[in-house]
Amino acid sequence: MDDVKLKNPAELAVMREAGRLLALVFHYLDTQMKAGMSTMDVNDLAERYIVDELDSRPASKGQYGYQYTLNTSVNHVVCHGVPAETQILRSGDIVNVDITLEKGGFIADSSKMYMIGEVAPLAKRLVDKTYEAMWEGIRAVKPGATLGDIGHAIQRHAQSNGYSIVREYCGHGIGREMHEDPQVLHYGQPGKGLVLKEGMTFTIEPMVNQGRAKVKTKKDGWTVVTSDKKLSAQWEHTIAVTSEGFEVLTLREEERV
């Protein structure tokens, strides 16, 4: 717990603004994503919007030597897909777009699945059930709950629908740094792990596979794919623990009820 940075109300206000701006990036991409464009087109559109329209910084660009604003993970790519001019989106593709944005010294991190054109029913089901699994984890967040409660809720929902949870990658604390403590696993046992406290901020970002959980990293050192080449999906939000439960700092307009 000593390494977990609790955010005060002023810091949370800045993170809330960064999250609001990041949600606007996805709203913009909603109007742009279509078959025939390259994943590099997606990257360039997002970068221009973040820098020129939102006066913000793409936080992923330059971190750990990464050259781009976002990750585009298509079909059997689990995470960290590298945008490329030669990778063209086609009808039937599912693609995770993962973006980070820094404003006022604090970082927001979120990802969304896009379904391009006519998507097969089993692919759509994976996308939808992964989204539900993320929200099962989010709804477990409150002071006094544990990280194990979050992981268990996600794991239970995914596995009950016939899917597997990727274990090599997890959510993370976030604030002035993109990756802070704690690590937020997407599997676990109820009541186990770190106890949540008001002021914690972290991401919940389950990666759910159609087939086996096993993954491998391609030779580029970034792109992670399913070992069996079956589809994978991921959704992500940045969360704050509040006095009564949780706040989704990156909530998008279509998610507000």
PDB file of C-alpha atoms in Angstrom:
ATOM      1  CA  MET A   1       0.000   0.000   0.000  1.00  0.00           C
ATOM      2  CA  ASP A   2       2.956   2.309   0.628  1.00  0.00           C
ATOM      3  CA  ASP A   3       3.656   2.436  -3.129  1.00  0.00           C
ATOM      4  CA  VAL A   4       0.052   3.197  -4.141  1.00  0.00           C
ATOM      5  CA  LYS A   5      -0.434   6.912  -4.759  1.00  0.00           C
ATOM      6  CA  LEU A   6      -3.784   8.114  -3.404  1.00  0.00           C
ATOM      7  CA  LYS A   7      -5.105  11.123  -5.301  1.00  0.00           C
ATOM      8  CA  ASN A   8      -6.538  14.153  -3.500  1.00  0.00           C
ATOM      9  CA  PRO A   9      -9.634  16.001  -4.789  1.00  0.00           C
ATOM     10  CA  ALA A  10      -7.557  18.528  -6.757  1.00  0.00           C
ATOM     11  CA  GLU A  11      -5.586  15.775  -8.470  1.00  0.00           C
ATOM     12  CA  LEU A  12      -8.756  13.828  -9.225  1.00  0.00           C
ATOM     13  CA  ALA A  13     -10.239  16.941 -10.842  1.00  0.00           C
ATOM     14  CA  VAL A  14      -7.292  17.084 -13.258  1.00  0.00           C
ATOM     15  CA  MET A  15      -7.571  13.346 -13.970  1.00  0.00           C
ATOM     16  CA  ARG A  16     -11.297  13.766 -14.561  1.00  0.00           C
ATOM     17  CA  GLU A  17     -10.559  16.437 -17.187  1.00  0.00           C
ATOM     18  CA  ALA A  18      -7.944  14.248 -18.878  1.00  0.00           C
ATOM     19  CA  GLY A  19     -10.498  11.420 -18.946  1.00  0.00           C
ATOM     20  CA  ARG A  20     -13.165  13.689 -20.397  1.00  0.00           C
ATOM     21  CA  LEU A  21     -10.831  14.753 -23.191  1.00  0.00           C
ATOM     22  CA  LEU A  22      -9.864  11.164 -23.941  1.00  0.00           C
ATOM     23  CA  ALA A  23     -13.536  10.242 -24.246  1.00  0.00           C
ATOM     24  CA  LEU A  24     -13.824  12.987 -26.880  1.00  0.00           C
ATOM     25  CA  VAL A  25     -11.070  11.322 -28.918  1.00  0.00           C
ATOM     26  CA  PHE A  26     -13.122   8.128 -29.119  1.00  0.00           C
ATOM     27  CA  HIS A  27     -16.231  10.130 -29.994  1.00  0.00           C
ATOM     28  CA  TYR A  28     -14.271  11.631 -32.884  1.00  0.00           C
ATOM     29  CA  LEU A  29     -12.976   8.249 -34.043  1.00  0.00           C
ATOM     30  CA  ASP A  30     -16.547   6.911 -33.978  1.00  0.00           C
ATOM     31  CA  THR A  31     -17.205   9.152 -36.976  1.00  0.00           C
ATOM     32  CA  GLN A  32     -14.037   8.120 -38.815  1.00  0.00           C
ATOM     33  CA  MET A  33     -13.533   4.367 -38.439  1.00  0.00           C
ATOM     34  CA  LYS A  34     -14.415   2.487 -41.616  1.00  0.00           C
ATOM     35  CA  ALA A  35     -13.270  -0.238 -43.961  1.00  0.00           C
ATOM     36  CA  GLY A  36     -10.505   0.802 -46.335  1.00  0.00           C
ATOM     37  CA  MET A  37      -8.539   2.989 -43.949  1.00  0.00           C
ATOM     38  CA  SER A  38      -5.206   1.866 -42.552  1.00  0.00           C
ATOM     39  CA  THR A  39      -4.420   1.538 -38.880  1.00  0.00           C
ATOM     40  CA  MET A  40      -1.820   4.272 -39.418  1.00  0.00           C
ATOM     41  CA  ASP A  41      -4.666   6.500 -40.633  1.00  0.00           C
ATOM     42  CA  VAL A  42      -6.369   5.875 -37.279  1.00  0.00           C
ATOM     43  CA  ASN A  43      -3.165   6.767 -35.441  1.00  0.00           C
ATOM     44  CA  ASP A  44      -2.660   9.996 -37.382  1.00  0.00           C
ATOM     45  CA  LEU A  45      -6.276  11.111 -36.974  1.00  0.00           C
ATOM     46  CA  ALA A  46      -6.113  10.562 -33.219  1.00  0.00           C
ATOM     47  CA  GLU A  47      -2.779  12.342 -32.862  1.00  0.00           C
ATOM     48  CA  ARG A  48      -3.923  15.429 -34.753  1.00  0.00           C
ATOM     49  CA  TYR A  49      -7.148  15.577 -32.739  1.00  0.00           C
ATOM     50  CA  ILE A  50      -5.364  15.219 -29.385  1.00  0.00           C
ATOM     51  CA  VAL A  51      -2.709  17.817 -30.192  1.00  0.00           C
ATOM     52  CA  ASP A  52      -4.572  20.340 -32.351  1.00  0.00           C
ATOM     53  CA  GLU A  53      -8.141  20.166 -31.057  1.00  0.00           C
ATOM     54  CA  LEU A  54      -7.632  19.239 -27.409  1.00  0.00           C
ATOM     55  CA  ASP A  55      -4.252  20.911 -26.734  1.00  0.00           C
ATOM     56  CA  SER A  56      -3.120  17.715 -25.025  1.00  0.00           C
ATOM     57  CA  ARG A  57      -0.300  15.200 -25.310  1.00  0.00           C
ATOM     58  CA  PRO A  58      -0.462  11.626 -26.627  1.00  0.00           C
ATOM     59  CA  ALA A  59       1.089   9.986 -23.569  1.00  0.00           C
ATOM     60  CA  SER A  60       2.086   6.722 -25.287  1.00  0.00           C
ATOM     61  CA  LYS A  61       4.200   8.404 -27.944  1.00  0.00           C
ATOM     62  CA  GLY A  62       7.850   8.168 -26.961  1.00  0.00           C
ATOM     63  CA  GLN A  63       7.252   6.045 -23.860  1.00  0.00           C
ATOM     64  CA  TYR A  64       9.351   2.867 -23.675  1.00  0.00           C
ATOM     65  CA  GLY A  65      10.604   3.752 -27.151  1.00  0.00           C
ATOM     66  CA  TYR A  66       7.143   3.446 -28.729  1.00  0.00           C
ATOM     67  CA  GLN A  67       6.759   5.727 -31.760  1.00  0.00           C
ATOM     68  CA  TYR A  68       2.983   6.033 -32.072  1.00  0.00           C
ATOM     69  CA  THR A  69      -0.021   7.641 -30.415  1.00  0.00           C
ATOM     70  CA  LEU A  70      -2.080   4.485 -29.976  1.00  0.00           C
ATOM     71  CA  ASN A  71      -2.295   0.722 -30.346  1.00  0.00           C
ATOM     72  CA  THR A  72      -4.529  -0.916 -32.930  1.00  0.00           C
ATOM     73  CA  SER A  73      -5.109  -4.600 -32.175  1.00  0.00           C
ATOM     74  CA  VAL A  74      -7.014  -6.321 -34.970  1.00  0.00           C
ATOM     75  CA  ASN A  75      -8.799  -9.697 -34.756  1.00  0.00           C
ATOM     76  CA  HIS A  76      -6.390 -12.188 -33.136  1.00  0.00           C
ATOM     77  CA  VAL A  77      -4.062  -9.456 -31.868  1.00  0.00           C
ATOM     78  CA  VAL A  78      -4.520  -9.336 -28.107  1.00  0.00           C
ATOM     79  CA  CYS A  79      -2.807  -6.004 -27.340  1.00  0.00           C
ATOM     80  CA  HIS A  80      -0.011  -3.610 -28.321  1.00  0.00           C
ATOM     81  CA  GLY A  81      -0.770  -3.817 -32.032  1.00  0.00           C
ATOM     82  CA  VAL A  82       1.444  -1.360 -33.909  1.00  0.00           C
ATOM     83  CA  PRO A  83      -0.315   0.864 -36.482  1.00  0.00           C
ATOM     84  CA  ALA A  84       0.905   0.469 -40.062  1.00  0.00           C
ATOM     85  CA  GLU A  85       0.130   1.987 -43.438  1.00  0.00           C
ATOM     86  CA  THR A  86      -0.008  -1.515 -44.894  1.00  0.00           C
ATOM     87  CA  GLN A  87      -2.624  -2.795 -42.433  1.00  0.00           C
ATOM     88  CA  ILE A  88      -5.993  -2.016 -43.997  1.00  0.00           C
ATOM     89  CA  LEU A  89      -9.213  -2.396 -42.015  1.00  0.00           C
ATOM     90  CA  ARG A  90     -11.720  -4.652 -43.748  1.00  0.00           C
ATOM     91  CA  SER A  91     -15.383  -5.398 -43.243  1.00  0.00           C
ATOM     92  CA  GLY A  92     -15.692  -8.090 -40.594  1.00  0.00           C
ATOM     93  CA  ASP A  93     -12.653  -6.970 -38.584  1.00  0.00           C
ATOM     94  CA  ILE A  94     -12.807  -6.265 -34.880  1.00  0.00           C
ATOM     95  CA  VAL A  95     -10.178  -3.814 -33.666  1.00  0.00           C
ATOM     96  CA  ASN A  96      -9.212  -2.524 -30.253  1.00  0.00           C
ATOM     97  CA  VAL A  97      -8.023   1.078 -30.229  1.00  0.00           C
ATOM     98  CA  ASP A  98      -6.041   1.852 -27.058  1.00  0.00           C
ATOM     99  CA  ILE A  99      -5.190   5.500 -26.377  1.00  0.00           C
ATOM    100  CA  THR A 100      -3.537   7.445 -23.567  1.00  0.00           C
ATOM    101  CA  LEU A 101      -3.751  11.215 -23.127  1.00  0.00           C
ATOM    102  CA  GLU A 102      -1.929  13.558 -20.753  1.00  0.00           C
ATOM    103  CA  LYS A 103      -3.362  16.885 -19.640  1.00  0.00           C
ATOM    104  CA  GLY A 104      -2.215  18.995 -16.716  1.00  0.00           C
ATOM    105  CA  GLY A 105       0.399  16.466 -15.694  1.00  0.00           C
ATOM    106  CA  PHE A 106      -1.981  13.513 -15.323  1.00  0.00           C
ATOM    107  CA  ILE A 107      -2.702  10.625 -17.688  1.00  0.00           C
ATOM    108  CA  ALA A 108      -5.946   8.931 -18.742  1.00  0.00           C
ATOM    109  CA  ASP A 109      -5.968   5.525 -20.419  1.00  0.00           C
ATOM    110  CA  SER A 110      -8.852   3.849 -22.239  1.00  0.00           C
ATOM    111  CA  SER A 111      -9.593   1.487 -25.095  1.00  0.00           C
ATOM    112  CA  LYS A 112     -12.620   0.638 -27.178  1.00  0.00           C
ATOM    113  CA  MET A 113     -13.525  -2.142 -29.590  1.00  0.00           C
ATOM    114  CA  TYR A 114     -14.649  -1.156 -33.071  1.00  0.00           C
ATOM    115  CA  MET A 115     -16.540  -3.538 -35.347  1.00  0.00           C
ATOM    116  CA  ILE A 116     -15.853  -2.746 -38.999  1.00  0.00           C
ATOM    117  CA  GLY A 117     -18.704  -3.261 -41.450  1.00  0.00           C
ATOM    118  CA  GLU A 118     -20.548  -6.575 -41.168  1.00  0.00           C
ATOM    119  CA  VAL A 119     -19.071  -8.569 -38.299  1.00  0.00           C
ATOM    120  CA  ALA A 120     -19.766 -12.273 -37.732  1.00  0.00           C
ATOM    121  CA  PRO A 121     -22.154 -13.033 -34.834  1.00  0.00           C
ATOM    122  CA  LEU A 122     -19.510 -14.942 -32.853  1.00  0.00           C
ATOM    123  CA  ALA A 123     -17.088 -12.027 -33.155  1.00  0.00           C
ATOM    124  CA  LYS A 124     -19.765  -9.583 -32.001  1.00  0.00           C
ATOM    125  CA  ARG A 125     -20.606 -11.849 -29.071  1.00  0.00           C
ATOM    126  CA  LEU A 126     -16.955 -11.835 -27.966  1.00  0.00           C
ATOM    127  CA  VAL A 127     -16.836  -8.033 -28.153  1.00  0.00           C
ATOM    128  CA  ASP A 128     -20.072  -7.660 -26.186  1.00  0.00           C
ATOM    129  CA  LYS A 129     -19.222 -10.217 -23.495  1.00  0.00           C
ATOM    130  CA  THR A 130     -15.779  -8.674 -22.985  1.00  0.00           C
ATOM    131  CA  TYR A 131     -17.430  -5.291 -22.453  1.00  0.00           C
ATOM    132  CA  GLU A 132     -19.778  -6.860 -19.924  1.00  0.00           C
ATOM    133  CA  ALA A 133     -16.830  -8.492 -18.161  1.00  0.00           C
ATOM    134  CA  MET A 134     -15.066  -5.138 -17.821  1.00  0.00           C
ATOM    135  CA  TRP A 135     -18.180  -3.661 -16.231  1.00  0.00           C
ATOM    136  CA  GLU A 136     -18.500  -6.609 -13.859  1.00  0.00           C
ATOM    137  CA  GLY A 137     -15.037  -5.704 -12.630  1.00  0.00           C
ATOM    138  CA  ILE A 138     -15.811  -1.988 -12.427  1.00  0.00           C
ATOM    139  CA  ARG A 139     -18.945  -2.590 -10.378  1.00  0.00           C
ATOM    140  CA  ALA A 140     -16.872  -4.514  -7.828  1.00  0.00           C
ATOM    141  CA  VAL A 141     -14.885  -1.355  -7.014  1.00  0.00           C
ATOM    142  CA  LYS A 142     -15.559   0.295  -3.646  1.00  0.00           C
ATOM    143  CA  PRO A 143     -13.619   1.065  -0.476  1.00  0.00           C
ATOM    144  CA  GLY A 144     -13.044  -2.132   1.474  1.00  0.00           C
ATOM    145  CA  ALA A 145     -13.291  -4.381  -1.563  1.00  0.00           C
ATOM    146  CA  THR A 146     -10.143  -6.097  -2.828  1.00  0.00           C
ATOM    147  CA  LEU A 147      -8.327  -6.440  -6.112  1.00  0.00           C
ATOM    148  CA  GLY A 148      -9.252 -10.107  -5.978  1.00  0.00           C
ATOM    149  CA  ASP A 149     -12.925  -9.133  -6.010  1.00  0.00           C
ATOM    150  CA  ILE A 150     -12.374  -7.238  -9.272  1.00  0.00           C
ATOM    151  CA  GLY A 151     -10.446 -10.054 -10.918  1.00  0.00           C
ATOM    152  CA  HIS A 152     -12.929 -12.695  -9.811  1.00  0.00           C
ATOM    153  CA  ALA A 153     -15.906 -10.772 -11.188  1.00  0.00           C
ATOM    154  CA  ILE A 154     -14.233 -10.435 -14.586  1.00  0.00           C
ATOM    155  CA  GLN A 155     -13.006 -14.029 -14.694  1.00  0.00           C
ATOM    156  CA  ARG A 156     -16.372 -15.465 -13.672  1.00  0.00           C
ATOM    157  CA  HIS A 157     -18.247 -13.579 -16.385  1.00  0.00           C
ATOM    158  CA  ALA A 158     -15.770 -14.376 -19.157  1.00  0.00           C
ATOM    159  CA  GLN A 159     -15.407 -18.043 -18.335  1.00  0.00           C
ATOM    160  CA  SER A 160     -19.138 -18.570 -17.826  1.00  0.00           C
ATOM    161  CA  ASN A 161     -19.544 -17.454 -21.438  1.00  0.00           C
ATOM    162  CA  GLY A 162     -16.931 -19.910 -22.694  1.00  0.00           C
ATOM    163  CA  TYR A 163     -13.954 -17.550 -22.984  1.00  0.00           C
ATOM    164  CA  SER A 164     -10.487 -17.411 -21.451  1.00  0.00           C
ATOM    165  CA  ILE A 165      -8.697 -14.551 -19.679  1.00  0.00           C
ATOM    166  CA  VAL A 166      -5.220 -13.461 -20.762  1.00  0.00           C
ATOM    167  CA  ARG A 167      -3.023 -13.543 -17.655  1.00  0.00           C
ATOM    168  CA  GLU A 168       0.234 -12.013 -18.883  1.00  0.00           C
ATOM    169  CA  TYR A 169      -1.176  -8.466 -19.014  1.00  0.00           C
ATOM    170  CA  CYS A 170      -3.227  -6.553 -16.487  1.00  0.00           C
ATOM    171  CA  GLY A 171      -4.627  -3.213 -15.406  1.00  0.00           C
ATOM    172  CA  HIS A 172      -2.436  -0.786 -13.491  1.00  0.00           C
ATOM    173  CA  GLY A 173      -2.390   2.216 -11.248  1.00  0.00           C
ATOM    174  CA  ILE A 174      -2.267   5.489 -13.137  1.00  0.00           C
ATOM    175  CA  GLY A 175      -1.776   9.184 -12.412  1.00  0.00           C
ATOM    176  CA  ARG A 176       1.268  11.316 -13.121  1.00  0.00           C
ATOM    177  CA  GLU A 177       2.815   8.138 -14.523  1.00  0.00           C
ATOM    178  CA  MET A 178       1.092   5.815 -16.973  1.00  0.00           C
ATOM    179  CA  HIS A 179       2.026   2.752 -14.959  1.00  0.00           C
ATOM    180  CA  GLU A 180       1.830   3.026 -11.184  1.00  0.00           C
ATOM    181  CA  ASP A 181       1.014   0.539  -8.454  1.00  0.00           C
ATOM    182  CA  PRO A 182      -1.072  -1.534  -8.028  1.00  0.00           C
ATOM    183  CA  GLN A 183      -1.288  -4.204 -10.705  1.00  0.00           C
ATOM    184  CA  VAL A 184      -4.936  -5.073 -11.368  1.00  0.00           C
ATOM    185  CA  LEU A 185      -5.300  -8.694 -12.441  1.00  0.00           C
ATOM    186  CA  HIS A 186      -8.353  -9.775 -14.416  1.00  0.00           C
ATOM    187  CA  TYR A 187      -8.668 -13.040 -12.535  1.00  0.00           C
ATOM    188  CA  GLY A 188      -8.548 -13.801  -8.840  1.00  0.00           C
ATOM    189  CA  GLN A 189     -10.258 -14.898  -5.665  1.00  0.00           C
ATOM    190  CA  PRO A 190     -12.828 -12.874  -3.715  1.00  0.00           C
ATOM    191  CA  GLY A 191     -11.424 -11.196  -0.626  1.00  0.00           C
ATOM    192  CA  LYS A 192      -7.808 -11.649  -1.705  1.00  0.00           C
ATOM    193  CA  GLY A 193      -5.271  -8.997  -2.566  1.00  0.00           C
ATOM    194  CA  LEU A 194      -4.917  -5.300  -1.853  1.00  0.00           C
ATOM    195  CA  VAL A 195      -7.832  -3.606  -0.086  1.00  0.00           C
ATOM    196  CA  LEU A 196      -9.207  -0.647  -2.064  1.00  0.00           C
ATOM    197  CA  LYS A 197      -9.175   2.845  -0.548  1.00  0.00           C
ATOM    198  CA  GLU A 198     -10.710   6.137  -1.590  1.00  0.00           C
ATOM    199  CA  GLY A 199      -8.351   8.053  -3.878  1.00  0.00           C
ATOM    200  CA  MET A 200      -6.901   5.046  -5.683  1.00  0.00           C
ATOM    201  CA  THR A 201      -6.882   5.350  -9.466  1.00  0.00           C
ATOM    202  CA  PHE A 202      -6.246   2.449 -11.824  1.00  0.00           C
ATOM    203  CA  THR A 203      -7.272   0.890 -15.107  1.00  0.00           C
ATOM    204  CA  ILE A 204      -9.455  -2.147 -15.633  1.00  0.00           C
ATOM    205  CA  GLU A 205      -8.740  -3.620 -19.083  1.00  0.00           C
ATOM    206  CA  PRO A 206      -9.550  -7.308 -19.507  1.00  0.00           C
ATOM    207  CA  MET A 207      -8.256  -9.151 -22.565  1.00  0.00           C
ATOM    208  CA  VAL A 208     -10.592 -12.017 -23.398  1.00  0.00           C
ATOM    209  CA  ASN A 209      -9.897 -14.779 -25.928  1.00  0.00           C
ATOM    210  CA  GLN A 210     -12.282 -16.932 -27.953  1.00  0.00           C
ATOM    211  CA  GLY A 211      -9.956 -19.878 -27.592  1.00  0.00           C
ATOM    212  CA  ARG A 212      -7.090 -20.661 -25.246  1.00  0.00           C
ATOM    213  CA  ALA A 213      -5.573 -18.032 -22.969  1.00  0.00           C
ATOM    214  CA  LYS A 214      -2.051 -18.608 -24.289  1.00  0.00           C
ATOM    215  CA  VAL A 215      -0.450 -15.692 -26.148  1.00  0.00           C
ATOM    216  CA  LYS A 216       2.862 -14.917 -27.828  1.00  0.00           C
ATOM    217  CA  THR A 217       4.736 -11.768 -28.837  1.00  0.00           C
ATOM    218  CA  LYS A 218       5.680 -11.195 -32.459  1.00  0.00           C
ATOM    219  CA  LYS A 219       9.192 -10.386 -33.629  1.00  0.00           C
ATOM    220  CA  ASP A 220       8.529  -6.628 -33.544  1.00  0.00           C
ATOM    221  CA  GLY A 221       8.694  -6.882 -29.741  1.00  0.00           C
ATOM    222  CA  TRP A 222       5.297  -5.225 -29.302  1.00  0.00           C
ATOM    223  CA  THR A 223       2.439  -7.083 -30.958  1.00  0.00           C
ATOM    224  CA  VAL A 224       0.853  -9.783 -28.771  1.00  0.00           C
ATOM    225  CA  VAL A 225      -1.323 -12.390 -30.523  1.00  0.00           C
ATOM    226  CA  THR A 226      -3.344 -15.433 -29.523  1.00  0.00           C
ATOM    227  CA  SER A 227      -1.326 -18.612 -29.925  1.00  0.00           C
ATOM    228  CA  ASP A 228      -4.255 -20.410 -31.589  1.00  0.00           C
ATOM    229  CA  LYS A 229      -5.059 -17.436 -33.883  1.00  0.00           C
ATOM    230  CA  LYS A 230      -8.597 -17.181 -32.506  1.00  0.00           C
ATOM    231  CA  LEU A 231     -10.106 -13.768 -31.849  1.00  0.00           C
ATOM    232  CA  SER A 232      -9.366 -11.596 -28.836  1.00  0.00           C
ATOM    233  CA  ALA A 233     -11.165  -8.524 -27.494  1.00  0.00           C
ATOM    234  CA  GLN A 234     -10.376  -5.870 -24.901  1.00  0.00           C
ATOM    235  CA  TRP A 235     -12.053  -2.849 -23.329  1.00  0.00           C
ATOM    236  CA  GLU A 236     -10.492  -0.418 -20.860  1.00  0.00           C
ATOM    237  CA  HIS A 237     -11.439   2.429 -18.555  1.00  0.00           C
ATOM    238  CA  THR A 238      -9.595   4.502 -15.967  1.00  0.00           C
ATOM    239  CA  ILE A 239     -11.320   4.216 -12.580  1.00  0.00           C
ATOM    240  CA  ALA A 240     -11.182   6.202  -9.324  1.00  0.00           C
ATOM    241  CA  VAL A 241     -12.213   4.706  -5.987  1.00  0.00           C
ATOM    242  CA  THR A 242     -14.654   7.117  -4.326  1.00  0.00           C
ATOM    243  CA  SER A 243     -16.061   7.259  -0.803  1.00  0.00           C
ATOM    244  CA  GLU A 244     -19.139   5.343  -1.914  1.00  0.00           C
ATOM    245  CA  GLY A 245     -17.889   3.235  -4.810  1.00  0.00           C
ATOM    246  CA  PHE A 246     -16.263   4.185  -8.096  1.00  0.00           C
ATOM    247  CA  GLU A 247     -16.088   6.854 -10.771  1.00  0.00           C
ATOM    248  CA  VAL A 248     -15.228   6.025 -14.389  1.00  0.00           C
ATOM    249  CA  LEU A 249     -12.945   8.898 -15.344  1.00  0.00           C
ATOM    250  CA  THR A 250     -12.907   8.002 -19.058  1.00  0.00           C
ATOM    251  CA  LEU A 251     -16.646   7.383 -19.428  1.00  0.00           C
ATOM    252  CA  ARG A 252     -17.860   8.050 -22.967  1.00  0.00           C
ATOM    253  CA  GLU A 253     -21.073   9.874 -23.795  1.00  0.00           C
ATOM    254  CA  GLU A 254     -22.844   6.776 -25.112  1.00  0.00           C
ATOM    255  CA  GLU A 255     -22.173   5.051 -21.787  1.00  0.00           C
ATOM    256  CA  ARG A 256     -23.884   7.689 -19.669  1.00  0.00           C
ATOM    257  CA  VAL A 257     -27.277   6.472 -18.493  1.00  0.00           C
TER     258      VAL A 257
END
